[in-house]
GROMACS .gro file of C-alpha atoms in nm:
model
  334
    1UNK     CA    1  -3.529  -6.312   1.254
    2UNK     CA    2  -3.310  -6.532   1.469
    3UNK     CA    3  -3.423  -6.679   1.801
    4UNK     CA    4  -3.231  -6.437   2.019
    5UNK     CA    5  -3.375  -6.130   1.845
    6UNK     CA    6  -3.723  -6.280   1.868
    7UNK     CA    7  -3.687  -6.334   2.243
    8UNK     CA    8  -3.558  -5.980   2.296
    9UNK     CA    9  -3.844  -5.836   2.090
   10UNK     CA   10  -4.098  -6.044   2.282
   11UNK     CA   11  -3.961  -5.926   2.617
   12UNK     CA   12  -3.974  -5.565   2.496
   13UNK     CA   13  -4.336  -5.596   2.379
   14UNK     CA   14  -4.448  -5.765   2.702
   15UNK     CA   15  -4.274  -5.497   2.907
   16UNK     CA   16  -4.437  -5.225   2.700
   17UNK     CA   17  -4.780  -5.380   2.745
   18UNK     CA   18  -4.731  -5.416   3.122
   19UNK     CA   19  -4.616  -5.055   3.152
   20UNK     CA   20  -4.908  -4.941   2.940
   21UNK     CA   21  -5.149  -5.142   3.153
   22UNK     CA   22  -5.008  -5.002   3.476
   23UNK     CA   23  -5.030  -4.649   3.336
   24UNK     CA   24  -5.390  -4.705   3.229
   25UNK     CA   25  -5.477  -4.843   3.572
   26UNK     CA   26  -5.318  -4.541   3.742
   27UNK     CA   27  -5.515  -4.310   3.513
   28UNK     CA   28  -5.840  -4.493   3.588
   29UNK     CA   29  -5.807  -4.462   3.967
   30UNK     CA   30  -6.053  -4.215   4.114
   31UNK     CA   31  -5.856  -3.961   4.316
   32UNK     CA   32  -5.962  -3.805   4.644
   33UNK     CA   33  -5.793  -3.576   4.896
   34UNK     CA   34  -5.797  -3.638   5.269
   35UNK     CA   35  -5.724  -3.410   5.564
   36UNK     CA   36  -5.691  -3.563   5.909
   37UNK     CA   37  -5.609  -3.494   6.272
   38UNK     CA   38  -5.390  -3.605   6.435
   39UNK     CA   39  -5.160  -3.762   6.177
   40UNK     CA   40  -5.273  -4.022   5.925
   41UNK     CA   41  -5.558  -4.255   6.028
   42UNK     CA   42  -5.416  -4.604   6.080
   43UNK     CA   43  -5.680  -4.764   5.853
   44UNK     CA   44  -5.566  -4.528   5.577
   45UNK     CA   45  -5.204  -4.630   5.633
   46UNK     CA   46  -5.293  -5.000   5.620
   47UNK     CA   47  -5.514  -4.949   5.313
   48UNK     CA   48  -5.222  -4.791   5.130
   49UNK     CA   49  -4.979  -5.059   5.248
   50UNK     CA   50  -5.204  -5.351   5.156
   51UNK     CA   51  -5.326  -5.210   4.825
   52UNK     CA   52  -5.684  -5.180   4.949
   53UNK     CA   53  -5.743  -4.838   4.795
   54UNK     CA   54  -5.619  -4.959   4.457
   55UNK     CA   55  -5.840  -5.266   4.489
   56UNK     CA   56  -6.142  -5.038   4.514
   57UNK     CA   57  -6.021  -4.819   4.229
   58UNK     CA   58  -5.919  -4.509   4.421
   59UNK     CA   59  -5.606  -4.312   4.497
   60UNK     CA   60  -5.592  -4.113   4.822
   61UNK     CA   61  -5.377  -3.808   4.884
   62UNK     CA   62  -5.336  -3.759   5.260
   63UNK     CA   63  -5.249  -3.421   5.413
   64UNK     CA   64  -5.258  -3.430   5.796
   65UNK     CA   65  -5.345  -3.095   5.953
   66UNK     CA   66  -5.149  -2.933   6.239
   67UNK     CA   67  -5.468  -2.847   6.427
   68UNK     CA   68  -5.844  -2.864   6.393
   69UNK     CA   69  -5.876  -2.505   6.266
   70UNK     CA   70  -5.656  -2.591   5.968
   71UNK     CA   71  -5.837  -2.921   5.916
   72UNK     CA   72  -6.181  -2.757   5.912
   73UNK     CA   73  -6.056  -2.481   5.683
   74UNK     CA   74  -5.914  -2.734   5.435
   75UNK     CA   75  -6.252  -2.905   5.407
   76UNK     CA   76  -6.454  -2.582   5.395
   77UNK     CA   77  -6.230  -2.428   5.127
   78UNK     CA   78  -6.237  -2.737   4.906
   79UNK     CA   79  -5.868  -2.813   4.958
   80UNK     CA   80  -5.971  -3.155   5.092
   81UNK     CA   81  -6.263  -3.379   5.000
   82UNK     CA   82  -6.284  -3.590   5.316
   83UNK     CA   83  -6.192  -3.506   5.675
   84UNK     CA   84  -6.108  -3.754   5.948
   85UNK     CA   85  -6.118  -3.622   6.304
   86UNK     CA   86  -6.346  -3.603   6.607
   87UNK     CA   87  -6.693  -3.565   6.454
   88UNK     CA   88  -6.787  -3.276   6.682
   89UNK     CA   89  -6.574  -3.075   6.440
   90UNK     CA   90  -6.838  -3.140   6.176
   91UNK     CA   91  -7.113  -3.024   6.410
   92UNK     CA   92  -6.912  -2.710   6.488
   93UNK     CA   93  -6.870  -2.636   6.118
   94UNK     CA   94  -7.245  -2.654   6.069
   95UNK     CA   95  -7.342  -2.453   6.375
   96UNK     CA   96  -7.059  -2.200   6.404
   97UNK     CA   97  -6.978  -2.126   6.039
   98UNK     CA   98  -7.285  -2.245   5.848
   99UNK     CA   99  -7.087  -2.500   5.644
  100UNK     CA  100  -7.296  -2.763   5.466
  101UNK     CA  101  -7.103  -3.068   5.586
  102UNK     CA  102  -7.221  -3.410   5.699
  103UNK     CA  103  -7.076  -3.707   5.887
  104UNK     CA  104  -7.065  -4.022   5.673
  105UNK     CA  105  -6.886  -4.278   5.891
  106UNK     CA  106  -6.776  -4.347   6.247
  107UNK     CA  107  -6.461  -4.532   6.343
  108UNK     CA  108  -6.361  -4.487   6.706
  109UNK     CA  109  -6.497  -4.419   7.051
  110UNK     CA  110  -6.320  -4.184   7.290
  111UNK     CA  111  -6.040  -4.314   7.511
  112UNK     CA  112  -5.934  -3.970   7.629
  113UNK     CA  113  -5.827  -3.895   7.984
  114UNK     CA  114  -5.763  -3.563   8.158
  115UNK     CA  115  -5.391  -3.561   8.235
  116UNK     CA  116  -5.227  -3.308   8.465
  117UNK     CA  117  -4.874  -3.229   8.581
  118UNK     CA  118  -4.718  -3.480   8.825
  119UNK     CA  119  -4.749  -3.246   9.125
  120UNK     CA  120  -5.127  -3.204   9.081
  121UNK     CA  121  -5.350  -3.455   9.259
  122UNK     CA  122  -5.704  -3.323   9.219
  123UNK     CA  123  -5.922  -3.112   8.991
  124UNK     CA  124  -5.947  -2.848   9.264
  125UNK     CA  125  -5.576  -2.777   9.221
  126UNK     CA  126  -5.642  -2.663   8.863
  127UNK     CA  127  -5.805  -2.343   8.986
  128UNK     CA  128  -5.616  -2.048   8.842
  129UNK     CA  129  -5.416  -2.270   8.606
  130UNK     CA  130  -5.383  -2.285   8.226
  131UNK     CA  131  -5.489  -2.598   8.040
  132UNK     CA  132  -5.409  -2.662   7.675
  133UNK     CA  133  -5.645  -2.784   7.402
  134UNK     CA  134  -5.660  -2.813   7.026
  135UNK     CA  135  -5.939  -2.555   6.997
  136UNK     CA  136  -6.140  -2.407   7.283
  137UNK     CA  137  -6.488  -2.473   7.144
  138UNK     CA  138  -6.479  -2.818   6.982
  139UNK     CA  139  -6.452  -3.188   7.062
  140UNK     CA  140  -6.206  -3.275   7.338
  141UNK     CA  141  -6.205  -2.924   7.484
  142UNK     CA  142  -6.575  -2.975   7.556
  143UNK     CA  143  -6.490  -3.304   7.728
  144UNK     CA  144  -6.246  -3.115   7.951
  145UNK     CA  145  -6.498  -2.844   8.028
  146UNK     CA  146  -6.758  -3.104   8.129
  147UNK     CA  147  -6.519  -3.300   8.352
  148UNK     CA  148  -6.413  -2.982   8.530
  149UNK     CA  149  -6.773  -2.861   8.560
  150UNK     CA  150  -6.843  -3.186   8.745
  151UNK     CA  151  -6.575  -3.067   8.987
  152UNK     CA  152  -6.719  -2.717   9.021
  153UNK     CA  153  -6.473  -2.544   8.787
  154UNK     CA  154  -6.583  -2.322   8.499
  155UNK     CA  155  -6.368  -2.225   8.200
  156UNK     CA  156  -6.276  -1.857   8.195
  157UNK     CA  157  -6.374  -1.811   8.557
  158UNK     CA  158  -6.170  -2.073   8.739
  159UNK     CA  159  -5.908  -2.169   8.478
  160UNK     CA  160  -5.783  -2.062   8.136
  161UNK     CA  161  -5.772  -2.263   7.813
  162UNK     CA  162  -5.500  -2.214   7.554
  163UNK     CA  163  -5.515  -2.354   7.197
  164UNK     CA  164  -5.197  -2.548   7.128
  165UNK     CA  165  -5.252  -2.807   6.855
  166UNK     CA  166  -5.309  -3.180   6.822
  167UNK     CA  167  -5.257  -3.442   7.093
  168UNK     CA  168  -4.887  -3.524   7.029
  169UNK     CA  169  -4.795  -3.154   7.038
  170UNK     CA  170  -4.983  -3.103   7.364
  171UNK     CA  171  -4.794  -3.381   7.539
  172UNK     CA  172  -4.464  -3.226   7.427
  173UNK     CA  173  -4.586  -2.887   7.550
  174UNK     CA  174  -4.674  -3.026   7.893
  175UNK     CA  175  -4.324  -3.172   7.920
  176UNK     CA  176  -4.155  -2.846   7.827
  177UNK     CA  177  -4.389  -2.599   7.999
  178UNK     CA  178  -4.484  -2.686   8.354
  179UNK     CA  179  -4.720  -2.388   8.356
  180UNK     CA  180  -4.949  -2.588   8.127
  181UNK     CA  181  -5.132  -2.773   8.400
  182UNK     CA  182  -5.322  -3.029   8.195
  183UNK     CA  183  -5.480  -3.152   7.873
  184UNK     CA  184  -5.702  -3.422   7.728
  185UNK     CA  185  -5.487  -3.704   7.589
  186UNK     CA  186  -5.567  -4.032   7.414
  187UNK     CA  187  -5.350  -4.330   7.317
  188UNK     CA  188  -5.064  -4.358   7.250
  189UNK     CA  189  -4.995  -4.015   7.405
  190UNK     CA  190  -5.195  -4.102   7.718
  191UNK     CA  191  -4.993  -4.422   7.766
  192UNK     CA  192  -4.665  -4.233   7.731
  193UNK     CA  193  -4.790  -3.960   7.967
  194UNK     CA  194  -4.878  -4.211   8.237
  195UNK     CA  195  -4.534  -4.373   8.211
  196UNK     CA  196  -4.370  -4.033   8.244
  197UNK     CA  197  -4.550  -3.957   8.568
  198UNK     CA  198  -4.832  -3.734   8.452
  199UNK     CA  199  -5.149  -3.788   8.655
  200UNK     CA  200  -5.486  -3.894   8.514
  201UNK     CA  201  -5.787  -3.730   8.678
  202UNK     CA  202  -6.029  -3.962   8.499
  203UNK     CA  203  -6.143  -4.092   8.163
  204UNK     CA  204  -6.422  -3.966   7.940
  205UNK     CA  205  -6.577  -4.314   7.940
  206UNK     CA  206  -6.626  -4.311   8.316
  207UNK     CA  207  -6.703  -3.943   8.363
  208UNK     CA  208  -6.902  -3.862   8.047
  209UNK     CA  209  -7.014  -4.194   7.902
  210UNK     CA  210  -7.014  -4.322   7.542
  211UNK     CA  211  -6.879  -4.069   7.295
  212UNK     CA  212  -6.858  -4.096   6.916
  213UNK     CA  213  -6.512  -3.961   6.859
  214UNK     CA  214  -6.322  -4.021   6.535
  215UNK     CA  215  -6.510  -4.034   6.208
  216UNK     CA  216  -6.530  -3.908   5.850
  217UNK     CA  217  -6.719  -3.603   5.727
  218UNK     CA  218  -6.752  -3.429   5.391
  219UNK     CA  219  -6.924  -3.142   5.218
  220UNK     CA  220  -7.273  -3.253   5.113
  221UNK     CA  221  -7.232  -3.107   4.765
  222UNK     CA  222  -6.907  -3.298   4.708
  223UNK     CA  223  -7.064  -3.622   4.836
  224UNK     CA  224  -7.359  -3.582   4.602
  225UNK     CA  225  -7.137  -3.513   4.301
  226UNK     CA  226  -6.880  -3.783   4.384
  227UNK     CA  227  -7.097  -4.054   4.535
  228UNK     CA  228  -6.915  -4.344   4.372
  229UNK     CA  229  -6.573  -4.219   4.486
  230UNK     CA  230  -6.698  -4.169   4.840
  231UNK     CA  231  -6.858  -4.514   4.858
  232UNK     CA  232  -6.539  -4.673   4.724
  233UNK     CA  233  -6.336  -4.487   4.985
  234UNK     CA  234  -6.564  -4.590   5.271
  235UNK     CA  235  -6.561  -4.953   5.156
  236UNK     CA  236  -6.181  -4.952   5.144
  237UNK     CA  237  -6.162  -4.790   5.488
  238UNK     CA  238  -6.400  -5.046   5.639
  239UNK     CA  239  -6.200  -5.333   5.490
  240UNK     CA  240  -5.879  -5.178   5.623
  241UNK     CA  241  -6.028  -5.143   5.971
  242UNK     CA  242  -6.133  -5.508   5.957
  243UNK     CA  243  -5.773  -5.598   5.874
  244UNK     CA  244  -5.645  -5.394   6.168
  245UNK     CA  245  -5.890  -5.558   6.408
  246UNK     CA  246  -5.823  -5.916   6.296
  247UNK     CA  247  -5.628  -6.098   6.572
  248UNK     CA  248  -5.418  -6.274   6.308
  249UNK     CA  249  -5.266  -5.938   6.212
  250UNK     CA  250  -5.181  -5.828   6.568
  251UNK     CA  251  -4.802  -5.824   6.532
  252UNK     CA  252  -4.818  -5.648   6.195
  253UNK     CA  253  -5.050  -5.384   6.340
  254UNK     CA  254  -4.822  -5.327   6.640
  255UNK     CA  255  -4.527  -5.281   6.404
  256UNK     CA  256  -4.736  -5.041   6.196
  257UNK     CA  257  -4.818  -4.838   6.509
  258UNK     CA  258  -4.449  -4.827   6.602
  259UNK     CA  259  -4.356  -4.691   6.261
  260UNK     CA  260  -4.645  -4.448   6.217
  261UNK     CA  261  -4.650  -4.302   6.570
  262UNK     CA  262  -4.276  -4.344   6.633
  263UNK     CA  263  -4.329  -4.526   6.960
  264UNK     CA  264  -4.142  -4.820   7.118
  265UNK     CA  265  -4.273  -5.176   7.098
  266UNK     CA  266  -4.412  -5.188   7.453
  267UNK     CA  267  -4.610  -4.865   7.407
  268UNK     CA  268  -4.741  -4.988   7.071
  269UNK     CA  269  -4.847  -5.320   7.225
  270UNK     CA  270  -5.036  -5.140   7.502
  271UNK     CA  271  -5.193  -4.904   7.249
  272UNK     CA  272  -5.309  -5.204   7.047
  273UNK     CA  273  -5.466  -5.354   7.358
  274UNK     CA  274  -5.651  -5.034   7.442
  275UNK     CA  275  -5.762  -4.943   7.091
  276UNK     CA  276  -5.850  -5.287   6.959
  277UNK     CA  277  -5.866  -5.561   7.221
  278UNK     CA  278  -6.064  -5.359   7.476
  279UNK     CA  279  -6.350  -5.300   7.224
  280UNK     CA  280  -6.368  -4.939   7.348
  281UNK     CA  281  -6.157  -4.781   7.075
  282UNK     CA  282  -6.191  -4.900   6.717
  283UNK     CA  283  -6.549  -4.980   6.620
  284UNK     CA  284  -6.632  -5.292   6.423
  285UNK     CA  285  -6.667  -5.200   6.054
  286UNK     CA  286  -6.597  -4.836   6.150
  287UNK     CA  287  -6.964  -4.808   6.242
  288UNK     CA  288  -7.120  -4.488   6.370
  289UNK     CA  289  -7.220  -4.499   6.739
  290UNK     CA  290  -7.556  -4.320   6.742
  291UNK     CA  291  -7.587  -4.320   7.123
  292UNK     CA  292  -7.230  -4.193   7.150
  293UNK     CA  293  -7.312  -3.916   6.903
  294UNK     CA  294  -7.621  -3.816   7.097
  295UNK     CA  295  -7.384  -3.768   7.389
  296UNK     CA  296  -7.161  -3.549   7.170
  297UNK     CA  297  -7.459  -3.323   7.098
  298UNK     CA  298  -7.571  -3.328   7.460
  299UNK     CA  299  -7.223  -3.223   7.570
  300UNK     CA  300  -7.217  -2.931   7.327
  301UNK     CA  301  -7.561  -2.821   7.447
  302UNK     CA  302  -7.458  -2.840   7.814
  303UNK     CA  303  -7.116  -2.677   7.812
  304UNK     CA  304  -7.150  -2.438   7.515
  305UNK     CA  305  -7.520  -2.354   7.551
  306UNK     CA  306  -7.578  -2.453   7.187
  307UNK     CA  307  -7.943  -2.483   7.077
  308UNK     CA  308  -8.049  -2.320   7.407
  309UNK     CA  309  -7.944  -2.639   7.581
  310UNK     CA  310  -8.168  -2.868   7.373
  311UNK     CA  311  -7.975  -3.064   7.106
  312UNK     CA  312  -8.150  -3.146   6.776
  313UNK     CA  313  -8.194  -3.494   6.631
  314UNK     CA  314  -7.861  -3.649   6.529
  315UNK     CA  315  -7.987  -3.711   6.175
  316UNK     CA  316  -7.930  -3.341   6.106
  317UNK     CA  317  -7.557  -3.408   6.105
  318UNK     CA  318  -7.524  -3.771   5.989
  319UNK     CA  319  -7.613  -3.939   5.659
  320UNK     CA  320  -7.585  -4.318   5.678
  321UNK     CA  321  -7.669  -4.385   5.311
  322UNK     CA  322  -7.310  -4.376   5.181
  323UNK     CA  323  -7.187  -4.606   5.458
  324UNK     CA  324  -7.475  -4.849   5.399
  325UNK     CA  325  -7.392  -4.863   5.029
  326UNK     CA  326  -7.025  -4.923   5.110
  327UNK     CA  327  -7.119  -5.217   5.334
  328UNK     CA  328  -7.341  -5.358   5.060
  329UNK     CA  329  -7.056  -5.326   4.811
  330UNK     CA  330  -6.826  -5.516   5.047
  331UNK     CA  331  -7.080  -5.796   5.080
  332UNK     CA  332  -7.112  -5.814   4.704
  333UNK     CA  333  -6.735  -5.838   4.667
  334UNK     CA  334  -6.715  -6.162   4.870
   0.00000   0.00000   0.00000
């Protein structure tokens, strides 16, 4: 065999081995399916971009839901393994449908504000109006009900609520339909709304207090049967959130926000400041805010009359063991 043929054969063999290795690695990745609202969680986007999921031996299929009803249904029907959304959705699944689901991680506090049309200046002017929400009996709709109760307005009696979808869709609806008087909006939609002249009647932080908003929840049976996959996923998510919150990555994160949310640079920069630099949005290590979650339960008890007004212990809805194991795995990986 001459030298040229030997080189060609060597290149072919090496290429074959590399392809075989890549195929074997792809086959060995543990796969999981994710449903989320609204859009794809930014830590998930960064984990995909930076190879963090592959590093922890998992492959994640992401299917954002158009609204919380579809998101909850996907999890309940086994079409998704993990859900990312406001964790009150998990509580609602347990209490309203009897689903055996559990929260396994936090992630974000609530930065929502009640925004109304530019010609409205007070909550009193919402009497007789229609306000839009994702769903009338979960999460941010309960925030709205509480804020308006503080102003003497009761849903169904003094104003109507109309389900309309996730936050981005609601902002579009308020632009196009002036009869939709208001909605709860968070960044970046809240930042865009303010710039367009919509009026904020107050934030959840000031009017309600700490609130555990975004987090991950799963079916207990799936978590028990796929513990290793879940722990790997949580570890990758935590590492991705650390990357997002590192000041050295600020410009990359802003560019990621621009691309993912389709927003201009100045809106993305302000969103970054609110979500990350203010320490009121993204939680360090995607930790679960127990006090904020107690407030979630308190809110549901007050405005929905759940549990005859007396919320149960938060441990009924949250299992910290998977998150704790994910943190331990991250420490061991250093």
